[in-house]
Amino acid sequence: MSHLATEVEVLRRVPLFQGLDPPKLKLLAFTASAMRFRPQEVIFRQGSPSDSAYVILAGEAAVEIDTPAGAIEIARLGETDFVGEIGVLADVPRSATVRAMSDLKTLRIGKECLIEHLQHFPSMSLVMLREIAMRLNRTTAELARQRAEAES
Amino acid sequence: MAEPIYRYVWRHTRRQQIWMLCVVLASIPTLYVSLDLPKQIINGPIQGEGFENADATLAVLRLALPGFLTGGEGVELFGGFQLDRMEALFALSSLFLALVVLNGGFKFYLNIYKGRLGERMLRRLRFEMVDRLLRFPQKQFRSLRSPEVASMIKDELEPVGGFIGDAIVQPLYLMSQVLTAMIFIFVQSVPLGLVALGVTLVQAVVIPKMRQRLLVLGRQRQLTARHLSGRIGEIIDGITSVHTNDTSNYERASISKELGTIFLIRFDIYRWKFFVKFLNNFLSQATPFIFYMFGGYFAIRGSLDIGQLVAVIAAYRELPAPLKDLIDWDLARLDVAVKYDQVVQQFDVADIAPETLQAPTAGPVPRLTGDFDLNDVSLADELGSQLLDGVSLILPLGQRVAAVGAVGQGAEYLAEILARLSLPSGGEVRLAGQPLSGYPESVTGRRLAYTDAAPFYPQSTLRDALLYPLKRYPTRTESREASRRERLARMETEVSGNSTLDPRDDWIDYDAVGAATEQALGREIAAVLRIVQLDSDVQRFGLRTRIPTEYQSRVADPILRARRAFRSLLAREGMEGYVEPFDPDRFLVNASILENIVFGVSRMGDMEAAWTLMGGHARAVIGEAGLREPLFAIGREIAETMIDIFGDLEPGSPLLRRIVIMRSDELDDYRQILMRTEGRALTEMAEADRVALFRLALNYIEPRHRLGLVDAALQARIIEARRLFQRNATPDVTSAVAFYEGGAFNPFATIQDNVLFGRISEEFAGATERVEERLLQTLDELGLSELVQKAGLSFEIGSGAKRLSLGQQQKLSLARAILKSPDYLIANRSLSVLDAETQGQIIAATLERAREAKRPFGTFWVVNVSDHAALFDRTVRFRNGRTVEEPAAEPLADERPAQVA
């Protein structure tokens, strides 16, 4: 069983929410719903509508992509990882499938709820914007490195 | 119907009015005699006139024809009884009493008779207005404000109905009373008669003049009040735009302005009314002064005897009441005539449909064959722009046609024309060889089906909403003639010219559905619900509903079997963790503290209401189990946390909606309660504060609210409270709650609670869907799905179907269009809020049904997604109000998006 207090503890360590003051995290946690998944259960499936984002509170999950050759695992997620937010923000279908690899505890933040938070707390939007920009920066750098490798 | 009110009254109540006149005429002699008797009593037995000799007698009840009738001496008809002085006093007084009773009797009879006549006419008028409303042309409804029309029929007609009883007889009756009294006074004394006449004339002339002003004001008041009710209606209908635009203060200001206007008018009325009253009272009370003075003078001079004086004063006292009533009547007449004209004008609409178009039609209407033949049809809106421009089409009734085109290109207007919801401004539409406009609604309403994107549902059950289109004429009537009340009700319905069809009969047209019995109808409904993909929704509603009473005895055993089967199914699939079973010795994590203590279901369906009813017992149990302090602490903790989390949000923030455990407007109340109760013992707090905090605690559900407030020790105490609650249950409690008992069927619990006998865990993702699916599967295997559907159909959809999603409402609209087995289905973008894939599936399933040989139907289906046109026999494309040759070579550029949020 998870409690608001422990959930706030985890949220505080989520990079996307770094720098948000505790009352806002508490509000976010309370308006989200706690959701448990069993091992091998699918949290969301590639191609389905993005209706919510998840914060992993405890346990492990795998990110899989469907290919003609079958599903390929491309990443592992653990405590404090935030997943599904890009689909919600960009309003595009899920780009990958996420599957629980152990008993998985999450906080599910509905699309509307997340957007209401962002609208209400500009500081939150700013933090998220910075984090996503950093990710883009890393991805671009990675892409450049890969290209350079491929060319040489 | 635009006839003057008197002609209308005369047309409908001629016989009754004449009968009342006869009664009035019959009442005049008794009135006259009753005025004359006091004089005889005073002059005769009391003053001793005619009793000068000790053994003198008086002839009482002597009847004679007056001399002027017979020429010379009067002819005696009856000699009367010879009585001595005392006997005469008693006899005359008794006669006076008898006449008073008789006069009262006449009045009573007339009033009742008029009242009944008025009520009947009110009923007739109201019915006629609604009848006309039902026949209004469609375009009329665009400019109607529903609260205004409703208030016209409800409030404004009321005085009209009341007046009709009085319309003719009242003035004549009152006049007869006034004249009788006046003539009587003149007969006694001409000078006093002149005085009475003068004062009466002043009253009759001056006061109505002054009341004219009142009438004008009254009309203004009515107009402003009607406007106010229209404005309030607009606020309610437009509440979303008020909230989303912060215009509530503008609305407040405009209402305040309206109320100000009404106030001034009302106050003006008030002043005039009491001034008129003052004058009236003064005149009628000052006149006796003249009688005492001049009457006394004449009496002393001997030209008037005491009996006459007393009789004149008594007669004059009879005058003001009828006179005032007469003036009131005249005002009412003017007022009512105005009201009547206003209302009648509103309902006197040009091109109203003739009655024959909607004549009740029993029995089946033959199928339509042939086609819709549109010849150069065009449609222009009020501003004159062409919505449809010369469309010529032949749509065979057996053909499934898809209409494709972006919104506003014409397809939806043509759909409305086919459904006769709008009339073409040019061209001709023929159905099966005859002009479409000539068909009665019994043909178009039964053989054609229409569904659009914004269906409206009144408050009803799902079943009633689904079967509504089948209610055209009673198919099975029940005989209710037995009771006197029923016979009376029926007679009154007939004399008021109302519809004599009885809505309590069974109106469902089983033949149209192709179902002979109730059960067959259930199967047909199931099939249609599957087509529109509403079946699992209905089944899920059913799970959350009690089993209908008439099935309870039969299904108790199967339900218990289902409970066992479901348990083993859960175990087989490793899903036991999803359900927390009802166990009297175990705390239910997924239920509120209240539910944990009561451990049963409210017999009246609402647990909070039941709880209030059990107040005393509940308090005792909570105290005994030592829960008082902990619950209070929990309540405080919840309130504090909510204020901590939500207290800083500005009012109106959408995040405030997510408080769930209390309403957002209660935050401030709780803030104050916390301040008031800070550091106080429970006994020192106000009762209301205690109750408010307990309420929070009792509704707390740990996995949902996650404040970590329920530990093992508290759980143990709650279990103890549960035991005490049940063991010491008073009769009040047992009549309010049906406790859960292992191995027993609980008729007050929902189907789900009975089969599940536990709570679905809120903790696990997808638990609810999975468990419900298994539940339905189990119920189906045991042959109970029919029952679940039946229970689901008893779901109350709420006013305007607010308890259904828009998608469900659209599906329901299509379902009922299919259920009535039409010859032709006109679907006007009817599934717009569903995703494209679901729309496609439902269209395909509907078309499959349309191709069944048993009851085929054609379609004119304005599709939202042009790809779906491929499912149909033929495609008609619309652009700029014209049809485009098919198949269209080019794809439509501005196709409406498949999914509308």
Coordinates of N, CA and C in Angstrom, one line a residue, chain B residues 485-637:
Chain B
R485 N -63.7 6.3 -9.1 CA -62.8 7.4 -9.4 C -62.3 7.4 -10.9
E486 N -62.1 6.2 -11.4 CA -61.7 6.0 -12.8 C -62.8 6.5 -13.7
R487 N -64.0 6.1 -13.4 CA -65.1 6.5 -14.3 C -65.3 8.0 -14.3
L488 N -65.1 8.6 -13.1 CA -65.2 10.1 -13.0 C -64.1 10.7 -13.8
A489 N -62.9 10.2 -13.6 CA -61.7 10.8 -14.3 C -62.0 10.7 -15.8
R490 N -62.5 9.6 -16.3 CA -62.7 9.4 -17.7 C -63.8 10.4 -18.2
M491 N -64.9 10.6 -17.4 CA -65.9 11.5 -17.9 C -65.4 12.9 -18.0
E492 N -64.6 13.3 -17.0 CA -64.0 14.6 -17.0 C -63.1 14.8 -18.2
T493 N -62.3 13.8 -18.5 CA -61.4 13.9 -19.6 C -62.2 14.2 -20.9
E494 N -63.3 13.5 -21.0 CA -64.2 13.7 -22.2 C -64.8 15.1 -22.3
V495 N -65.3 15.5 -21.2 CA -66.0 16.9 -21.2 C -65.0 18.0 -21.4
S496 N -63.7 17.7 -21.1 CA -62.7 18.8 -21.3 C -62.1 18.7 -22.7
G497 N -62.5 17.7 -23.5 CA -62.0 17.6 -24.8 C -60.5 17.2 -24.8
N498 N -60.1 16.5 -23.8 CA -58.7 16.0 -23.8 C -58.6 14.6 -24.5
S499 N -57.3 14.2 -24.6 CA -57.1 12.9 -25.2 C -57.6 11.8 -24.2
T500 N -58.3 10.9 -24.8 CA -58.8 9.8 -23.9 C -57.9 8.6 -23.9
L501 N -56.8 8.6 -24.6 CA -55.9 7.5 -24.6 C -55.2 7.6 -23.2
D502 N -54.9 6.4 -22.7 CA -54.4 6.3 -21.4 C -52.9 5.9 -21.4
P503 N -52.0 6.8 -20.9 CA -50.6 6.5 -20.9 C -50.2 5.3 -20.0
R504 N -51.1 4.9 -19.1 CA -50.8 3.8 -18.3 C -50.9 2.5 -19.0
D505 N -51.6 2.5 -20.1 CA -51.8 1.2 -20.9 C -50.4 0.9 -21.5
D506 N -50.3 -0.3 -22.0 CA -49.1 -0.7 -22.7 C -49.1 -0.2 -24.1
W507 N -48.2 0.7 -24.4 CA -48.2 1.4 -25.7 C -47.2 0.8 -26.6
I508 N -46.4 -0.2 -26.1 CA -45.3 -0.7 -27.0 C -45.8 -1.5 -28.1
D509 N -45.4 -1.1 -29.3 CA -45.9 -1.7 -30.5 C -45.0 -3.0 -30.8
Y510 N -45.4 -4.1 -30.1 CA -44.6 -5.3 -30.2 C -44.5 -5.8 -31.6
D511 N -45.6 -5.7 -32.4 CA -45.6 -6.2 -33.8 C -44.5 -5.5 -34.6
A512 N -44.4 -4.2 -34.4 CA -43.4 -3.4 -35.2 C -42.0 -4.0 -34.9
V513 N -41.7 -4.4 -33.7 CA -40.4 -5.0 -33.4 C -40.3 -6.4 -33.9
G514 N -41.5 -7.0 -34.1 CA -41.5 -8.4 -34.5 C -41.4 -9.3 -33.3
A515 N -41.9 -8.9 -32.1 CA -41.8 -9.7 -30.9 C -43.2 -9.8 -30.3
A516 N -43.5 -11.1 -30.1 CA -44.9 -11.3 -29.6 C -44.9 -11.2 -28.1
T517 N -43.9 -11.5 -27.4 CA -43.9 -11.5 -26.0 C -42.8 -10.6 -25.4
E518 N -42.9 -10.4 -24.1 CA -42.0 -9.6 -23.4 C -40.6 -10.2 -23.6
Q519 N -40.5 -11.5 -23.5 CA -39.2 -12.2 -23.6 C -38.6 -11.9 -25.0
A520 N -39.4 -12.1 -26.0 CA -38.9 -11.9 -27.4 C -38.4 -10.5 -27.6
L521 N -39.2 -9.6 -27.0 CA -38.8 -8.2 -27.0 C -37.4 -8.0 -26.4
G522 N -37.2 -8.7 -25.3 CA -35.8 -8.6 -24.6 C -34.8 -9.1 -25.6
R523 N -35.1 -10.2 -26.3 CA -34.0 -10.7 -27.3 C -33.8 -9.7 -28.4
E524 N -34.9 -9.1 -28.9 CA -34.7 -8.1 -29.9 C -33.8 -6.9 -29.5
I525 N -34.1 -6.5 -28.2 CA -33.4 -5.4 -27.7 C -31.9 -5.8 -27.6
A526 N -31.6 -7.0 -27.1 CA -30.3 -7.5 -27.0 C -29.6 -7.4 -28.3
A527 N -30.3 -7.9 -29.4 CA -29.7 -7.9 -30.7 C -29.3 -6.5 -31.1
V528 N -30.2 -5.5 -30.9 CA -30.0 -4.2 -31.4 C -28.8 -3.5 -30.6
L529 N -28.8 -3.8 -29.2 CA -27.8 -3.3 -28.4 C -26.4 -3.8 -28.9
R530 N -26.4 -5.0 -29.3 CA -25.1 -5.6 -29.8 C -24.7 -4.8 -31.1
I531 N -25.6 -4.5 -32.0 CA -25.3 -3.8 -33.2 C -24.6 -2.5 -32.9
V532 N -25.2 -1.7 -32.0 CA -24.6 -0.4 -31.7 C -23.5 -0.4 -30.6
Q533 N -23.1 -1.6 -30.2 CA -22.1 -1.8 -29.2 C -22.4 -1.1 -27.9
L534 N -23.7 -1.3 -27.5 CA -24.1 -0.8 -26.2 C -24.3 -1.9 -25.2
D535 N -24.2 -3.1 -25.7 CA -24.6 -4.3 -24.9 C -23.7 -4.4 -23.6
S536 N -22.4 -4.2 -23.8 CA -21.6 -4.4 -22.5 C -21.9 -3.2 -21.6
D537 N -22.1 -2.0 -22.1 CA -22.5 -0.9 -21.2 C -23.7 -1.2 -20.4
V538 N -24.7 -1.7 -21.1 CA -26.0 -2.0 -20.4 C -25.7 -3.1 -19.4
Q539 N -25.0 -4.1 -19.8 CA -24.7 -5.2 -18.8 C -24.0 -4.7 -17.6
R540 N -23.1 -3.7 -17.8 CA -22.3 -3.2 -16.7 C -23.3 -2.3 -15.8
F541 N -24.2 -1.6 -16.5 CA -25.2 -0.9 -15.6 C -26.0 -1.9 -14.8
G542 N -26.3 -3.0 -15.5 CA -27.0 -4.1 -14.8 C -26.3 -4.6 -13.6
L543 N -25.0 -4.7 -13.7 CA -24.2 -5.3 -12.5 C -24.4 -4.3 -11.3
R544 N -24.5 -3.1 -11.6 CA -24.6 -2.1 -10.5 C -26.0 -1.8 -10.0
T545 N -27.0 -2.6 -10.5 CA -28.4 -2.4 -10.2 C -28.9 -3.5 -9.3
R546 N -29.9 -3.3 -8.5 CA -30.5 -4.3 -7.8 C -31.3 -5.2 -8.7
I547 N -31.5 -6.4 -8.3 CA -32.4 -7.3 -9.2 C -33.8 -6.9 -9.1
P548 N -34.5 -6.7 -10.2 CA -35.9 -6.2 -10.2 C -36.7 -7.2 -9.2
T549 N -37.6 -6.6 -8.4 CA -38.3 -7.3 -7.4 C -38.9 -8.6 -7.9
E550 N -39.6 -8.5 -9.1 CA -40.3 -9.6 -9.5 C -39.5 -10.8 -9.9
Y551 N -38.2 -10.7 -10.0 CA -37.3 -11.8 -10.3 C -36.6 -12.4 -9.1
Q552 N -36.7 -11.6 -8.0 CA -35.8 -12.0 -6.8 C -36.0 -13.4 -6.3
S553 N -37.2 -13.8 -6.2 CA -37.4 -15.1 -5.6 C -36.8 -16.2 -6.5
R554 N -37.0 -16.0 -7.8 CA -36.5 -17.0 -8.8 C -35.0 -17.0 -8.9
V555 N -34.3 -15.9 -8.8 CA -32.9 -15.9 -9.1 C -32.0 -16.0 -7.9
A556 N -32.6 -16.1 -6.7 CA -31.7 -16.2 -5.6 C -30.7 -17.4 -5.7
D557 N -31.2 -18.5 -6.0 CA -30.3 -19.7 -6.1 C -29.3 -19.6 -7.2
P558 N -29.8 -19.2 -8.5 CA -28.8 -19.1 -9.5 C -27.7 -18.1 -9.2
I559 N -28.1 -17.0 -8.5 CA -27.1 -16.0 -8.1 C -26.0 -16.6 -7.2
L560 N -26.5 -17.4 -6.2 CA -25.6 -18.0 -5.3 C -24.7 -19.0 -6.0
R561 N -25.3 -19.7 -7.0 CA -24.4 -20.6 -7.8 C -23.4 -19.7 -8.5
A562 N -23.8 -18.6 -9.1 CA -22.9 -17.8 -9.8 C -21.8 -17.3 -8.9
R563 N -22.1 -17.0 -7.6 CA -21.1 -16.6 -6.7 C -20.0 -17.6 -6.5
R564 N -20.5 -18.9 -6.4 CA -19.5 -19.9 -6.2 C -18.6 -20.1 -7.5
A565 N -19.4 -20.1 -8.6 CA -18.7 -20.4 -9.9 C -17.7 -19.2 -10.1
F566 N -18.0 -18.0 -9.8 CA -17.2 -16.9 -10.0 C -15.9 -17.0 -9.2
R567 N -16.1 -17.4 -7.9 CA -14.9 -17.6 -7.0 C -13.9 -18.6 -7.6
S568 N -14.5 -19.7 -8.2 CA -13.5 -20.7 -8.7 C -12.9 -20.2 -10.0
L569 N -13.6 -19.4 -10.7 CA -13.1 -18.8 -12.0 C -11.9 -17.9 -11.6
L570 N -12.1 -17.1 -10.6 CA -11.1 -16.1 -10.2 C -9.8 -16.9 -9.7
A571 N -10.1 -18.0 -9.0 CA -9.0 -18.8 -8.5 C -8.2 -19.4 -9.7
R572 N -8.9 -19.9 -10.6 CA -8.3 -20.6 -11.8 C -7.4 -19.6 -12.5
E573 N -7.9 -18.3 -12.6 CA -7.1 -17.4 -13.4 C -6.2 -16.6 -12.6
G574 N -6.0 -17.0 -11.3 CA -5.1 -16.3 -10.4 C -5.4 -14.8 -10.2
M575 N -6.7 -14.6 -10.1 CA -7.1 -13.2 -10.0 C -7.7 -12.9 -8.6
E576 N -7.5 -13.8 -7.7 CA -8.1 -13.6 -6.4 C -7.7 -12.3 -5.7
G577 N -6.5 -11.9 -6.0 CA -6.0 -10.6 -5.4 C -6.8 -9.4 -5.9
Y578 N -7.6 -9.5 -7.0 CA -8.3 -8.4 -7.5 C -9.6 -8.2 -6.7
V579 N -10.0 -9.2 -5.9 CA -11.3 -9.0 -5.2 C -11.1 -9.3 -3.7
E580 N -11.6 -8.4 -2.9 CA -11.5 -8.5 -1.5 C -12.9 -9.0 -1.0
P581 N -13.0 -10.2 -0.5 CA -14.3 -10.8 -0.2 C -14.9 -10.1 1.0
F582 N -16.2 -10.1 1.1 CA -17.0 -9.7 2.3 C -16.8 -10.8 3.3
D583 N -16.1 -10.4 4.4 CA -15.9 -11.4 5.5 C -16.1 -10.6 6.8
P584 N -17.1 -11.1 7.6 CA -17.5 -10.3 8.7 C -16.3 -10.1 9.7
D585 N -15.3 -10.9 9.6 CA -14.1 -10.7 10.5 C -13.0 -10.0 9.9
R586 N -13.2 -9.5 8.7 CA -12.0 -8.9 8.0 C -12.4 -7.5 7.6
F587 N -11.4 -6.6 7.8 CA -11.6 -5.2 7.4 C -11.6 -5.1 5.9
L588 N -12.5 -4.4 5.3 CA -12.5 -4.2 3.9 C -11.7 -3.0 3.5
V589 N -10.6 -3.2 2.9 CA -9.7 -2.1 2.6 C -10.3 -1.1 1.6
N590 N -11.0 -1.8 0.6 CA -11.5 -1.0 -0.5 C -12.9 -0.4 -0.3
A591 N -13.3 -0.3 1.0 CA -14.6 0.3 1.3 C -14.4 1.4 2.3
S592 N -15.3 2.3 2.4 CA -15.2 3.4 3.3 C -15.4 2.9 4.7
I593 N -15.0 3.7 5.7 CA -15.2 3.3 7.1 C -16.7 3.1 7.4
L594 N -17.5 3.9 6.8 CA -18.9 3.8 7.0 C -19.4 2.4 6.5
E595 N -19.0 2.0 5.3 CA -19.4 0.7 4.8 C -18.9 -0.4 5.7
N596 N -17.7 -0.2 6.2 CA -17.1 -1.2 7.1 C -17.9 -1.4 8.3
I597 N -18.4 -0.3 8.9 CA -19.1 -0.5 10.1 C -20.5 -1.1 9.9
V598 N -21.2 -0.5 8.9 CA -22.5 -1.0 8.6 C -22.5 -2.4 8.1
F599 N -21.6 -2.7 7.2 CA -21.5 -4.0 6.5 C -22.8 -4.5 6.0
G600 N -23.4 -3.7 5.2 CA -24.7 -4.1 4.6 C -25.1 -3.1 3.6
V601 N -26.3 -3.2 3.1 CA -26.7 -2.3 2.1 C -28.0 -1.6 2.6
S602 N -28.0 -0.3 2.2 CA -29.2 0.5 2.6 C -30.4 -0.1 1.9
R603 N -31.5 -0.3 2.6 CA -32.7 -0.8 1.9 C -33.3 0.3 1.0
M604 N -33.0 1.6 1.3 CA -33.6 2.6 0.4 C -32.6 3.1 -0.6
G605 N -31.5 2.4 -0.7 CA -30.6 2.7 -1.8 C -29.5 3.8 -1.5
D606 N -29.7 4.5 -0.5 CA -28.8 5.6 -0.2 C -28.2 5.4 1.2
M607 N -26.9 5.1 1.3 CA -26.3 4.8 2.6 C -26.3 6.0 3.5
E608 N -26.1 7.2 3.0 CA -26.0 8.3 3.9 C -27.3 8.6 4.5
A609 N -28.4 8.4 3.7 CA -29.7 8.6 4.3 C -30.0 7.6 5.4
A610 N -29.6 6.4 5.1 CA -29.9 5.3 6.1 C -29.1 5.6 7.3
W611 N -27.9 6.1 7.2 CA -27.0 6.4 8.3 C -27.7 7.5 9.2
T612 N -28.2 8.5 8.6 CA -28.9 9.6 9.4 C -30.1 8.9 10.2
L613 N -30.8 8.0 9.5 CA -31.9 7.4 10.1 C -31.5 6.6 11.4
M614 N -30.3 6.1 11.3 CA -29.8 5.2 12.4 C -29.0 6.0 13.4
G615 N -29.0 7.3 13.3 CA -28.2 8.2 14.1 C -27.9 7.7 15.5
G616 N -28.9 7.5 16.3 CA -28.7 7.2 17.7 C -27.9 5.9 17.9
H617 N -28.3 4.9 17.2 CA -27.6 3.6 17.3 C -26.2 3.7 16.8
A618 N -26.0 4.4 15.7 CA -24.7 4.5 15.2 C -23.7 5.2 16.2
R619 N -24.3 6.3 16.8 CA -23.5 7.0 17.8 C -23.1 6.1 18.9
A620 N -24.1 5.4 19.4 CA -23.8 4.5 20.6 C -22.7 3.5 20.2
V621 N -22.8 2.9 19.0 CA -21.8 1.9 18.6 C -20.4 2.5 18.5
I622 N -20.4 3.7 17.9 CA -19.1 4.3 17.7 C -18.4 4.6 19.1
G623 N -19.3 5.1 20.0 CA -18.8 5.3 21.3 C -18.3 4.1 22.0
E624 N -19.1 3.0 21.9 CA -18.8 1.8 22.6 C -17.5 1.1 22.1
A625 N -17.3 1.2 20.8 CA -16.1 0.6 20.2 C -14.9 1.5 20.4
G626 N -15.0 2.6 21.0 CA -13.9 3.5 21.2 C -13.4 4.2 19.9
L627 N -14.4 4.4 19.1 CA -14.0 5.0 17.7 C -14.2 6.5 17.7
R628 N -14.8 7.0 18.7 CA -15.1 8.5 18.6 C -13.9 9.3 18.4
E629 N -12.9 9.2 19.3 CA -11.7 10.0 19.2 C -11.0 9.7 17.9
P630 N -10.7 8.4 17.6 CA -10.0 8.2 16.4 C -10.7 8.7 15.1
L631 N -12.0 8.6 15.0 CA -12.7 9.1 13.8 C -12.6 10.6 13.8
F632 N -12.7 11.2 14.9 CA -12.6 12.6 14.9 C -11.2 13.1 14.5
A633 N -10.2 12.4 15.0 CA -8.8 12.7 14.6 C -8.7 12.5 13.0
I634 N -9.3 11.4 12.5 CA -9.2 11.2 11.1 C -9.8 12.3 10.3
G635 N -11.0 12.7 10.8 CA -11.7 13.8 10.1 C -10.9 15.1 10.1
R636 N -10.3 15.4 11.2 CA -9.4 16.6 11.3 C -8.3 16.5 10.3
E637 N -7.7 15.3 10.3 CA -6.5 15.1 9.5 C -6.8 15.2 8.0

